[in-house]
């Protein structure tokens, strides 16, 4: 599932469908209740019977109390349907049996991991089989010699990182949901994270995949070798496809040696979001490459202080947080250059530190931003736009202006080093007018990102919420090309229908 800002390990109650005035659910339409209009009830009964015979009652569940927590991810604004059943697979053979049965009867299948996504990509469509991969948690291999790991899709990101660290190795992609999100979901959404500004996103580490195709066949794509250029890059195609082209049942990722350097941390406080964006651009223009480069605005600072009494200065418009992991003395030089960029572009206070306790506290505040905002008890619609780094200042100014003009409370966190912004729109519950203004702000932020040469999603995925934005960004011809790929690999349209493309 998609990279997301961390929330508590709860699952939301199912939200109502949000319907636009013309009757289309916000986020784009989903597939019909069944893909076989001549006999959906019969198809559903046939699939249930086949799955019960093949897998047993413990893995195939229809009771509402068990199924309910699985029907949607953390995207509060994305609609979901009522599934036919939930299947909790334990093996690749289980997954193949599920997909083959669904293919025979033209019943949709929606794969999901931990449900930490923020785009609705794992949401149930009406009458689907929800296929949970959370029980497939084996780390099958960690090879120091080849610098790779082979894992099942239900392995939690932090668990893999810990297992690699025990062997002096490192898996860099670190979505803020790393304590909960799974590798299968990370691959399906091409998740990013804090370290990705320097070390790359999930796609940069996937070597090979085992995939169950739309007809239930098990195939392997990619390679284990350091190099390989045979045929089309089908593994790369599956990464980020959000379960629409196949179901991932095994992932081979490349690893790096553990970082030996104790990082230096630089923090700067700014009175203006535009100044903050200018400082980000200055760091990039000077050729500096921090390992982590993050932004929190005033709303986030206040929320973290309120929740955890963190002692962050709420008078600042924003905080910039950078970390360098170069060996000494290069680390000291890079930290000093970042500090100079901050102070030269409007930082009212800035400092560099080698104290790991201070660094841990600051990065804990960054990771707490999303759950701290949740504590405010408001609805939250999360954006995930990415713009060229030189346009960060403009984009921050546009977000601020949109919020002010539409009277929408917006808190912004960002992976500042790669231009990936997460404006979080806060909406009082039970206020339809505020909800409409929030929807308008969501659309305007997408339009602004595209206008500035950016993209509508940097790491959360298209899912349901960004389908209209994807069409705006790519244009009809490129969208048609993507749908042609979907049709070729999933001719009956049963894999996560209505999502992404």
GROMACS .gro file of C-alpha atoms in nm:
model
  501
    1UNK     CA    1   0.000   0.000   0.000
    2UNK     CA    2   0.081   0.348  -0.041
    3UNK     CA    3   0.348   0.542   0.160
    4UNK     CA    4   0.159   0.754   0.413
    5UNK     CA    5   0.207   0.970   0.716
    6UNK     CA    6   0.177   0.748   1.026
    7UNK     CA    7  -0.153   0.721   1.207
    8UNK     CA    8  -0.240   0.510   1.505
    9UNK     CA    9  -0.286   0.139   1.455
   10UNK     CA   10  -0.661   0.183   1.442
   11UNK     CA   11  -0.891   0.138   1.146
   12UNK     CA   12  -1.164   0.387   1.071
   13UNK     CA   13  -1.530   0.296   1.064
   14UNK     CA   14  -1.661   0.288   0.711
   15UNK     CA   15  -1.729   0.643   0.589
   16UNK     CA   16  -2.038   0.719   0.383
   17UNK     CA   17  -2.004   0.762   0.010
   18UNK     CA   18  -1.947   1.127  -0.079
   19UNK     CA   19  -2.150   1.205  -0.390
   20UNK     CA   20  -2.093   1.495  -0.623
   21UNK     CA   21  -2.396   1.696  -0.734
   22UNK     CA   22  -2.416   1.514  -1.064
   23UNK     CA   23  -2.417   1.182  -0.880
   24UNK     CA   24  -2.056   1.065  -0.935
   25UNK     CA   25  -1.865   0.963  -0.621
   26UNK     CA   26  -1.580   1.198  -0.532
   27UNK     CA   27  -1.252   1.048  -0.650
   28UNK     CA   28  -1.384   0.887  -0.967
   29UNK     CA   29  -1.633   0.615  -1.048
   30UNK     CA   30  -1.575   0.254  -0.951
   31UNK     CA   31  -1.663  -0.064  -1.138
   32UNK     CA   32  -2.019  -0.200  -1.134
   33UNK     CA   33  -2.127  -0.436  -0.857
   34UNK     CA   34  -2.024  -0.741  -1.059
   35UNK     CA   35  -1.853  -0.768  -1.391
   36UNK     CA   36  -2.107  -1.026  -1.509
   37UNK     CA   37  -2.442  -0.841  -1.521
   38UNK     CA   38  -2.631  -1.154  -1.627
   39UNK     CA   39  -2.596  -1.327  -1.293
   40UNK     CA   40  -2.398  -1.149  -1.022
   41UNK     CA   41  -2.560  -1.339  -0.734
   42UNK     CA   42  -2.488  -1.673  -0.895
   43UNK     CA   43  -2.128  -1.570  -0.967
   44UNK     CA   44  -2.076  -1.463  -0.610
   45UNK     CA   45  -2.219  -1.785  -0.470
   46UNK     CA   46  -2.001  -1.990  -0.703
   47UNK     CA   47  -1.685  -1.805  -0.597
   48UNK     CA   48  -1.769  -1.843  -0.228
   49UNK     CA   49  -1.822  -2.216  -0.271
   50UNK     CA   50  -1.494  -2.261  -0.460
   51UNK     CA   51  -1.295  -2.058  -0.210
   52UNK     CA   52  -1.445  -2.236   0.089
   53UNK     CA   53  -1.356  -2.571  -0.063
   54UNK     CA   54  -1.003  -2.464  -0.154
   55UNK     CA   55  -0.906  -2.261   0.153
   56UNK     CA   56  -1.141  -2.327   0.442
   57UNK     CA   57  -1.354  -2.111   0.668
   58UNK     CA   58  -1.069  -1.961   0.870
   59UNK     CA   59  -0.932  -1.789   0.561
   60UNK     CA   60  -1.261  -1.704   0.387
   61UNK     CA   61  -1.475  -1.477   0.602
   62UNK     CA   62  -1.810  -1.313   0.538
   63UNK     CA   63  -1.908  -1.210   0.892
   64UNK     CA   64  -1.937  -0.829   0.908
   65UNK     CA   65  -1.735  -0.782   1.227
   66UNK     CA   66  -1.432  -0.951   1.071
   67UNK     CA   67  -1.469  -0.797   0.726
   68UNK     CA   68  -1.550  -0.438   0.826
   69UNK     CA   69  -1.196  -0.323   0.920
   70UNK     CA   70  -1.069  -0.433   0.577
   71UNK     CA   71  -1.310  -0.249   0.349
   72UNK     CA   72  -1.110   0.073   0.310
   73UNK     CA   73  -0.772   0.228   0.367
   74UNK     CA   74  -0.702   0.553   0.555
   75UNK     CA   75  -0.836   0.783   0.283
   76UNK     CA   76  -1.141   0.914   0.464
   77UNK     CA   77  -1.282   1.085   0.157
   78UNK     CA   78  -1.267   0.790  -0.081
   79UNK     CA   79  -1.581   0.579  -0.131
   80UNK     CA   80  -1.594   0.204  -0.083
   81UNK     CA   81  -1.838  -0.075  -0.157
   82UNK     CA   82  -1.952  -0.388   0.023
   83UNK     CA   83  -1.729  -0.689  -0.049
   84UNK     CA   84  -1.849  -1.040  -0.118
   85UNK     CA   85  -1.596  -1.175   0.133
   86UNK     CA   86  -1.253  -1.137   0.285
   87UNK     CA   87  -0.977  -1.388   0.214
   88UNK     CA   88  -0.665  -1.386   0.432
   89UNK     CA   89  -0.409  -1.566   0.220
   90UNK     CA   90  -0.119  -1.757   0.371
   91UNK     CA   91   0.069  -1.852   0.053
   92UNK     CA   92   0.116  -1.783  -0.316
   93UNK     CA   93  -0.096  -2.091  -0.386
   94UNK     CA   94  -0.381  -1.934  -0.187
   95UNK     CA   95  -0.356  -1.614  -0.388
   96UNK     CA   96  -0.353  -1.805  -0.717
   97UNK     CA   97  -0.662  -2.002  -0.612
   98UNK     CA   98  -0.849  -1.682  -0.526
   99UNK     CA   99  -0.762  -1.499  -0.848
  100UNK     CA  100  -0.836  -1.804  -1.065
  101UNK     CA  101  -1.181  -1.847  -0.907
  102UNK     CA  102  -1.257  -1.477  -0.949
  103UNK     CA  103  -1.140  -1.488  -1.311
  104UNK     CA  104  -1.365  -1.783  -1.391
  105UNK     CA  105  -1.672  -1.603  -1.261
  106UNK     CA  106  -1.572  -1.244  -1.348
  107UNK     CA  107  -1.579  -1.129  -0.985
  108UNK     CA  108  -1.351  -0.837  -0.887
  109UNK     CA  109  -1.058  -0.901  -0.655
  110UNK     CA  110  -0.903  -0.620  -0.449
  111UNK     CA  111  -0.561  -0.697  -0.296
  112UNK     CA  112  -0.453  -0.515   0.020
  113UNK     CA  113  -0.177  -0.509   0.278
  114UNK     CA  114  -0.189  -0.316   0.605
  115UNK     CA  115  -0.445  -0.063   0.479
  116UNK     CA  116  -0.224   0.237   0.551
  117UNK     CA  117  -0.278   0.398   0.210
  118UNK     CA  118  -0.415   0.749   0.163
  119UNK     CA  119  -0.569   0.734  -0.184
  120UNK     CA  120  -0.843   0.470  -0.158
  121UNK     CA  121  -0.638   0.223  -0.359
  122UNK     CA  122  -0.723  -0.069  -0.130
  123UNK     CA  123  -1.091   0.014  -0.092
  124UNK     CA  124  -1.349  -0.254  -0.162
  125UNK     CA  125  -1.556  -0.227  -0.477
  126UNK     CA  126  -1.908  -0.361  -0.461
  127UNK     CA  127  -1.923  -0.740  -0.465
  128UNK     CA  128  -1.545  -0.793  -0.470
  129UNK     CA  129  -1.326  -1.048  -0.297
  130UNK     CA  130  -1.098  -0.859  -0.060
  131UNK     CA  131  -0.764  -1.038  -0.071
  132UNK     CA  132  -0.552  -0.962   0.235
  133UNK     CA  133  -0.181  -1.049   0.216
  134UNK     CA  134  -0.103  -0.947   0.575
  135UNK     CA  135  -0.039  -1.308   0.686
  136UNK     CA  136   0.235  -1.365   0.427
  137UNK     CA  137   0.514  -1.238   0.653
  138UNK     CA  138   0.818  -1.456   0.581
  139UNK     CA  139   1.158  -1.300   0.521
  140UNK     CA  140   1.284  -1.580   0.298
  141UNK     CA  141   1.640  -1.466   0.243
  142UNK     CA  142   1.887  -1.192   0.328
  143UNK     CA  143   2.209  -1.228   0.132
  144UNK     CA  144   2.506  -1.019   0.240
  145UNK     CA  145   2.707  -1.145  -0.056
  146UNK     CA  146   2.449  -1.043  -0.315
  147UNK     CA  147   2.314  -0.753  -0.107
  148UNK     CA  148   1.953  -0.852  -0.156
  149UNK     CA  149   1.653  -0.970   0.042
  150UNK     CA  150   1.359  -1.188  -0.061
  151UNK     CA  151   1.036  -1.131   0.131
  152UNK     CA  152   0.667  -1.208   0.123
  153UNK     CA  153   0.436  -0.910   0.069
  154UNK     CA  154   0.305  -0.895   0.426
  155UNK     CA  155   0.647  -0.819   0.578
  156UNK     CA  156   0.634  -0.484   0.759
  157UNK     CA  157   0.887  -0.230   0.630
  158UNK     CA  158   1.051  -0.172   0.970
  159UNK     CA  159   1.080  -0.546   1.033
  160UNK     CA  160   1.279  -0.588   0.711
  161UNK     CA  161   1.498  -0.291   0.799
  162UNK     CA  162   1.570  -0.436   1.143
  163UNK     CA  163   1.653  -0.780   1.000
  164UNK     CA  164   1.889  -0.622   0.747
  165UNK     CA  165   2.055  -0.405   1.012
  166UNK     CA  166   2.138  -0.718   1.212
  167UNK     CA  167   2.356  -0.823   0.917
  168UNK     CA  168   2.515  -0.483   0.858
  169UNK     CA  169   2.282  -0.403   0.568
  170UNK     CA  170   2.026  -0.134   0.499
  171UNK     CA  171   1.699  -0.113   0.306
  172UNK     CA  172   1.660   0.263   0.243
  173UNK     CA  173   1.294   0.327   0.142
  174UNK     CA  174   1.134   0.451   0.465
  175UNK     CA  175   0.773   0.569   0.431
  176UNK     CA  176   0.655   0.751   0.742
  177UNK     CA  177   0.422   0.453   0.790
  178UNK     CA  178   0.723   0.216   0.804
  179UNK     CA  179   0.623   0.076   1.147
  180UNK     CA  180   0.294  -0.050   0.996
  181UNK     CA  181   0.305  -0.054   0.616
  182UNK     CA  182   0.399  -0.371   0.429
  183UNK     CA  183   0.649  -0.431   0.151
  184UNK     CA  184   0.376  -0.551  -0.085
  185UNK     CA  185   0.187  -0.227  -0.037
  186UNK     CA  186   0.505  -0.022  -0.064
  187UNK     CA  187   0.580  -0.188  -0.397
  188UNK     CA  188   0.222  -0.157  -0.523
  189UNK     CA  189   0.228   0.219  -0.464
  190UNK     CA  190   0.600   0.281  -0.526
  191UNK     CA  191   0.624   0.431  -0.178
  192UNK     CA  192   0.874   0.702  -0.092
  193UNK     CA  193   0.978   0.832   0.248
  194UNK     CA  194   1.217   1.055   0.438
  195UNK     CA  195   1.544   0.906   0.308
  196UNK     CA  196   1.429   0.891  -0.053
  197UNK     CA  197   1.551   1.241  -0.132
  198UNK     CA  198   1.903   1.097  -0.145
  199UNK     CA  199   1.858   0.722  -0.177
  200UNK     CA  200   1.557   0.679  -0.403
  201UNK     CA  201   1.207   0.534  -0.382
  202UNK     CA  202   1.084   0.175  -0.371
  203UNK     CA  203   1.115   0.122  -0.749
  204UNK     CA  204   1.489   0.189  -0.725
  205UNK     CA  205   1.530  -0.117  -0.499
  206UNK     CA  206   1.301  -0.378  -0.657
  207UNK     CA  207   1.497  -0.641  -0.847
  208UNK     CA  208   1.235  -0.910  -0.903
  209UNK     CA  209   0.875  -0.998  -0.825
  210UNK     CA  210   0.662  -1.307  -0.806
  211UNK     CA  211   0.318  -1.212  -0.934
  212UNK     CA  212  -0.018  -1.384  -0.973
  213UNK     CA  213  -0.164  -1.276  -1.305
  214UNK     CA  214  -0.526  -1.194  -1.379
  215UNK     CA  215  -0.602  -1.555  -1.475
  216UNK     CA  216  -0.441  -1.702  -1.162
  217UNK     CA  217  -0.106  -1.801  -1.313
  218UNK     CA  218   0.213  -1.758  -1.107
  219UNK     CA  219   0.496  -1.581  -1.290
  220UNK     CA  220   0.831  -1.425  -1.202
  221UNK     CA  221   0.955  -1.100  -1.351
  222UNK     CA  222   1.285  -0.919  -1.301
  223UNK     CA  223   1.615  -1.070  -1.193
  224UNK     CA  224   1.849  -1.134  -0.900
  225UNK     CA  225   2.162  -1.012  -1.078
  226UNK     CA  226   2.306  -0.662  -1.045
  227UNK     CA  227   2.248  -0.606  -1.418
  228UNK     CA  228   1.999  -0.742  -1.671
  229UNK     CA  229   1.825  -0.601  -1.979
  230UNK     CA  230   1.630  -0.894  -2.123
  231UNK     CA  231   1.296  -0.784  -2.264
  232UNK     CA  232   1.059  -0.522  -2.129
  233UNK     CA  233   1.096  -0.415  -1.767
  234UNK     CA  234   0.785  -0.593  -1.641
  235UNK     CA  235   0.896  -0.574  -1.278
  236UNK     CA  236   0.920  -0.197  -1.312
  237UNK     CA  237   0.574  -0.193  -1.469
  238UNK     CA  238   0.421  -0.381  -1.176
  239UNK     CA  239   0.582  -0.146  -0.921
  240UNK     CA  240   0.334   0.135  -0.861
  241UNK     CA  241   0.049  -0.038  -1.045
  242UNK     CA  242  -0.167  -0.049  -0.729
  243UNK     CA  243  -0.285  -0.408  -0.773
  244UNK     CA  244  -0.437  -0.344  -1.116
  245UNK     CA  245  -0.198  -0.562  -1.320
  246UNK     CA  246  -0.126  -0.854  -1.088
  247UNK     CA  247  -0.105  -0.955  -0.723
  248UNK     CA  248   0.246  -0.940  -0.575
  249UNK     CA  249   0.333  -1.251  -0.373
  250UNK     CA  250   0.711  -1.217  -0.336
  251UNK     CA  251   0.953  -0.925  -0.357
  252UNK     CA  252   1.329  -0.930  -0.414
  253UNK     CA  253   1.493  -0.602  -0.316
  254UNK     CA  254   1.851  -0.484  -0.332
  255UNK     CA  255   2.022  -0.363  -0.017
  256UNK     CA  256   2.298  -0.120   0.072
  257UNK     CA  257   2.571  -0.146   0.334
  258UNK     CA  258   2.471   0.005   0.667
  259UNK     CA  259   2.562   0.373   0.696
  260UNK     CA  260   2.866   0.413   0.920
  261UNK     CA  261   2.838   0.785   0.982
  262UNK     CA  262   2.661   0.941   1.279
  263UNK     CA  263   2.442   1.202   1.108
  264UNK     CA  264   2.458   1.576   1.162
  265UNK     CA  265   2.122   1.753   1.185
  266UNK     CA  266   2.042   2.110   1.077
  267UNK     CA  267   1.720   2.286   1.175
  268UNK     CA  268   1.590   2.625   1.067
  269UNK     CA  269   1.280   2.826   1.161
  270UNK     CA  270   1.119   3.065   0.913
  271UNK     CA  271   0.858   3.341   0.945
  272UNK     CA  272   0.737   3.283   0.589
  273UNK     CA  273   0.654   2.969   0.392
  274UNK     CA  274   0.786   3.142   0.080
  275UNK     CA  275   1.122   3.207   0.251
  276UNK     CA  276   1.123   2.843   0.358
  277UNK     CA  277   1.074   2.734  -0.001
  278UNK     CA  278   1.350   2.968  -0.116
  279UNK     CA  279   1.589   2.806   0.134
  280UNK     CA  280   1.501   2.464  -0.007
  281UNK     CA  281   1.580   2.586  -0.357
  282UNK     CA  282   1.909   2.734  -0.236
  283UNK     CA  283   2.021   2.402  -0.088
  284UNK     CA  284   1.948   2.230  -0.419
  285UNK     CA  285   2.115   2.500  -0.629
  286UNK     CA  286   2.434   2.467  -0.425
  287UNK     CA  287   2.455   2.100  -0.513
  288UNK     CA  288   2.403   1.984  -0.155
  289UNK     CA  289   2.244   1.644  -0.097
  290UNK     CA  290   2.106   1.595   0.253
  291UNK     CA  291   1.999   1.241   0.338
  292UNK     CA  292   1.675   1.377   0.485
  293UNK     CA  293   1.516   1.715   0.415
  294UNK     CA  294   1.174   1.779   0.571
  295UNK     CA  295   0.930   2.066   0.631
  296UNK     CA  296   0.657   2.122   0.893
  297UNK     CA  297   0.438   2.431   0.892
  298UNK     CA  298   0.292   2.624   1.187
  299UNK     CA  299  -0.027   2.416   1.202
  300UNK     CA  300   0.178   2.097   1.234
  301UNK     CA  301   0.409   2.245   1.498
  302UNK     CA  302   0.112   2.357   1.707
  303UNK     CA  303  -0.061   2.019   1.675
  304UNK     CA  304   0.252   1.827   1.783
  305UNK     CA  305   0.300   2.063   2.079
  306UNK     CA  306  -0.061   2.023   2.184
  307UNK     CA  307  -0.048   1.645   2.162
  308UNK     CA  308   0.299   1.571   2.300
  309UNK     CA  309   0.412   1.900   2.464
  310UNK     CA  310   0.713   1.896   2.232
  311UNK     CA  311   0.825   2.253   2.301
  312UNK     CA  312   0.848   2.350   1.933
  313UNK     CA  313   0.830   2.724   1.855
  314UNK     CA  314   0.478   2.787   1.726
  315UNK     CA  315   0.559   3.146   1.627
  316UNK     CA  316   0.748   3.020   1.322
  317UNK     CA  317   0.563   2.979   0.994
  318UNK     CA  318   0.762   2.664   0.923
  319UNK     CA  319   1.050   2.443   1.029
  320UNK     CA  320   1.307   2.295   0.792
  321UNK     CA  321   1.488   1.984   0.907
  322UNK     CA  322   1.790   1.846   0.721
  323UNK     CA  323   2.032   1.567   0.799
  324UNK     CA  324   2.362   1.477   0.640
  325UNK     CA  325   2.512   1.128   0.666
  326UNK     CA  326   2.845   1.183   0.492
  327UNK     CA  327   3.163   1.067   0.668
  328UNK     CA  328   3.362   1.335   0.847
  329UNK     CA  329   3.491   1.590   0.766
  330UNK     CA  330   3.257   1.610   0.464
  331UNK     CA  331   2.953   1.590   0.696
  332UNK     CA  332   3.062   1.898   0.889
  333UNK     CA  333   3.118   2.091   0.567
  334UNK     CA  334   2.779   1.993   0.422
  335UNK     CA  335   2.597   2.077   0.746
  336UNK     CA  336   2.766   2.419   0.754
  337UNK     CA  337   2.667   2.485   0.392
  338UNK     CA  338   2.302   2.389   0.463
  339UNK     CA  339   2.303   2.613   0.768
  340UNK     CA  340   2.436   2.901   0.557
  341UNK     CA  341   2.158   2.845   0.299
  342UNK     CA  342   1.899   2.862   0.576
  343UNK     CA  343   2.033   3.179   0.735
  344UNK     CA  344   2.086   3.341   0.396
  345UNK     CA  345   1.722   3.291   0.300
  346UNK     CA  346   1.530   3.424   0.595
  347UNK     CA  347   1.571   3.173   0.879
  348UNK     CA  348   1.504   3.359   1.204
  349UNK     CA  349   1.685   3.089   1.396
  350UNK     CA  350   1.900   2.802   1.273
  351UNK     CA  351   2.143   2.557   1.426
  352UNK     CA  352   2.343   2.245   1.352
  353UNK     CA  353   2.386   1.958   1.596
  354UNK     CA  354   2.555   1.621   1.629
  355UNK     CA  355   2.349   1.533   1.938
  356UNK     CA  356   2.152   1.217   1.850
  357UNK     CA  357   1.896   1.287   2.126
  358UNK     CA  358   1.811   1.626   1.976
  359UNK     CA  359   1.794   1.477   1.628
  360UNK     CA  360   1.567   1.193   1.740
  361UNK     CA  361   1.332   1.442   1.908
  362UNK     CA  362   1.307   1.657   1.596
  363UNK     CA  363   1.245   1.364   1.365
  364UNK     CA  364   0.993   1.219   1.610
  365UNK     CA  365   0.806   1.549   1.581
  366UNK     CA  366   0.808   1.516   1.202
  367UNK     CA  367   0.669   1.162   1.218
  368UNK     CA  368   0.407   1.267   1.473
  369UNK     CA  369   0.263   1.544   1.257
  370UNK     CA  370  -0.014   1.335   1.100
  371UNK     CA  371  -0.138   1.160   1.417
  372UNK     CA  372  -0.113   1.490   1.606
  373UNK     CA  373  -0.344   1.653   1.351
  374UNK     CA  374  -0.581   1.357   1.386
  375UNK     CA  375  -0.616   1.438   1.754
  376UNK     CA  376  -0.789   1.763   1.659
  377UNK     CA  377  -1.101   1.557   1.585
  378UNK     CA  378  -1.161   1.694   1.235
  379UNK     CA  379  -1.198   1.533   0.896
  380UNK     CA  380  -0.873   1.534   0.702
  381UNK     CA  381  -0.817   1.519   0.327
  382UNK     CA  382  -0.454   1.451   0.242
  383UNK     CA  383  -0.283   1.583  -0.070
  384UNK     CA  384   0.036   1.441  -0.220
  385UNK     CA  385   0.156   1.671  -0.496
  386UNK     CA  386   0.516   1.700  -0.611
  387UNK     CA  387   0.669   1.996  -0.794
  388UNK     CA  388   1.018   2.076  -0.922
  389UNK     CA  389   1.233   2.175  -0.627
  390UNK     CA  390   1.290   2.519  -0.773
  391UNK     CA  391   0.910   2.572  -0.763
  392UNK     CA  392   0.867   2.480  -0.396
  393UNK     CA  393   0.840   2.843  -0.284
  394UNK     CA  394   0.573   2.915  -0.544
  395UNK     CA  395   0.377   2.602  -0.454
  396UNK     CA  396   0.386   2.679  -0.083
  397UNK     CA  397   0.259   3.028  -0.160
  398UNK     CA  398  -0.021   2.887  -0.377
  399UNK     CA  399  -0.131   2.647  -0.102
  400UNK     CA  400  -0.136   2.929   0.151
  401UNK     CA  401  -0.340   3.150  -0.084
  402UNK     CA  402  -0.588   2.872  -0.169
  403UNK     CA  403  -0.650   2.799   0.197
  404UNK     CA  404  -0.699   3.165   0.282
  405UNK     CA  405  -0.929   3.237  -0.013
  406UNK     CA  406  -1.147   2.928   0.030
  407UNK     CA  407  -1.146   2.947   0.411
  408UNK     CA  408  -0.992   2.600   0.445
  409UNK     CA  409  -0.755   2.519   0.729
  410UNK     CA  410  -0.447   2.358   0.571
  411UNK     CA  411  -0.150   2.206   0.753
  412UNK     CA  412   0.149   2.123   0.534
  413UNK     CA  413   0.426   1.869   0.580
  414UNK     CA  414   0.669   1.801   0.300
  415UNK     CA  415   0.963   1.600   0.183
  416UNK     CA  416   1.116   1.933   0.095
  417UNK     CA  417   1.427   1.793  -0.069
  418UNK     CA  418   1.233   1.634  -0.355
  419UNK     CA  419   0.945   1.882  -0.381
  420UNK     CA  420   0.685   1.640  -0.245
  421UNK     CA  421   0.423   1.830  -0.043
  422UNK     CA  422   0.145   1.692   0.174
  423UNK     CA  423  -0.111   1.968   0.237
  424UNK     CA  424  -0.354   1.825   0.495
  425UNK     CA  425  -0.696   1.989   0.470
  426UNK     CA  426  -0.882   1.994   0.802
  427UNK     CA  427  -1.262   2.002   0.790
  428UNK     CA  428  -1.512   2.018   1.079
  429UNK     CA  429  -1.741   1.717   1.091
  430UNK     CA  430  -2.105   1.782   1.005
  431UNK     CA  431  -2.034   2.094   0.798
  432UNK     CA  432  -2.133   2.030   0.434
  433UNK     CA  433  -2.030   2.379   0.321
  434UNK     CA  434  -1.682   2.335   0.467
  435UNK     CA  435  -1.658   1.997   0.300
  436UNK     CA  436  -1.737   2.148  -0.039
  437UNK     CA  437  -1.474   2.419   0.014
  438UNK     CA  438  -1.222   2.150   0.104
  439UNK     CA  439  -1.301   1.959  -0.213
  440UNK     CA  440  -1.250   2.278  -0.411
  441UNK     CA  441  -0.914   2.336  -0.238
  442UNK     CA  442  -0.810   1.979  -0.318
  443UNK     CA  443  -0.883   2.034  -0.687
  444UNK     CA  444  -0.712   2.374  -0.696
  445UNK     CA  445  -0.395   2.239  -0.535
  446UNK     CA  446  -0.381   1.964  -0.797
  447UNK     CA  447  -0.428   2.220  -1.075
  448UNK     CA  448  -0.156   2.441  -0.927
  449UNK     CA  449   0.091   2.152  -0.906
  450UNK     CA  450   0.032   2.058  -1.271
  451UNK     CA  451   0.059   2.421  -1.378
  452UNK     CA  452   0.398   2.446  -1.206
  453UNK     CA  453   0.527   2.142  -1.393
  454UNK     CA  454   0.459   1.893  -1.114
  455UNK     CA  455   0.265   1.574  -1.060
  456UNK     CA  456  -0.058   1.498  -0.876
  457UNK     CA  457   0.096   1.223  -0.661
  458UNK     CA  458   0.454   1.178  -0.551
  459UNK     CA  459   0.416   0.864  -0.342
  460UNK     CA  460   0.062   0.788  -0.222
  461UNK     CA  461  -0.064   0.662  -0.556
  462UNK     CA  462  -0.364   0.748  -0.772
  463UNK     CA  463  -0.615   0.511  -0.611
  464UNK     CA  464  -0.959   0.665  -0.628
  465UNK     CA  465  -0.889   1.020  -0.516
  466UNK     CA  466  -0.644   1.118  -0.791
  467UNK     CA  467  -0.800   0.968  -1.105
  468UNK     CA  468  -0.928   1.304  -1.228
  469UNK     CA  469  -0.593   1.461  -1.147
  470UNK     CA  470  -0.410   1.187  -1.336
  471UNK     CA  471  -0.614   1.259  -1.648
  472UNK     CA  472  -0.542   1.630  -1.612
  473UNK     CA  473  -0.169   1.564  -1.582
  474UNK     CA  474  -0.119   1.296  -1.846
  475UNK     CA  475  -0.374   1.387  -2.111
  476UNK     CA  476  -0.610   1.154  -2.300
  477UNK     CA  477  -0.353   0.985  -2.524
  478UNK     CA  478  -0.121   0.877  -2.242
  479UNK     CA  479  -0.416   0.769  -2.027
  480UNK     CA  480  -0.537   0.556  -2.320
  481UNK     CA  481  -0.192   0.395  -2.345
  482UNK     CA  482  -0.202   0.307  -1.976
  483UNK     CA  483  -0.550   0.161  -2.008
  484UNK     CA  484  -0.432  -0.047  -2.305
  485UNK     CA  485  -0.166  -0.203  -2.082
  486UNK     CA  486  -0.432  -0.273  -1.821
  487UNK     CA  487  -0.659  -0.434  -2.081
  488UNK     CA  488  -0.375  -0.652  -2.211
  489UNK     CA  489  -0.278  -0.789  -1.869
  490UNK     CA  490  -0.627  -0.794  -1.715
  491UNK     CA  491  -0.867  -0.843  -2.008
  492UNK     CA  492  -1.171  -0.908  -1.788
  493UNK     CA  493  -1.101  -0.611  -1.562
  494UNK     CA  494  -1.115  -0.804  -1.235
  495UNK     CA  495  -0.797  -0.672  -1.066
  496UNK     CA  496  -0.874  -0.375  -0.841
  497UNK     CA  497  -1.118  -0.227  -1.092
  498UNK     CA  498  -1.180   0.146  -1.094
  499UNK     CA  499  -0.846   0.230  -0.933
  500UNK     CA  500  -0.540   0.410  -1.067
  501UNK     CA  501  -0.621   0.400  -1.439
   0.00000   0.00000   0.00000
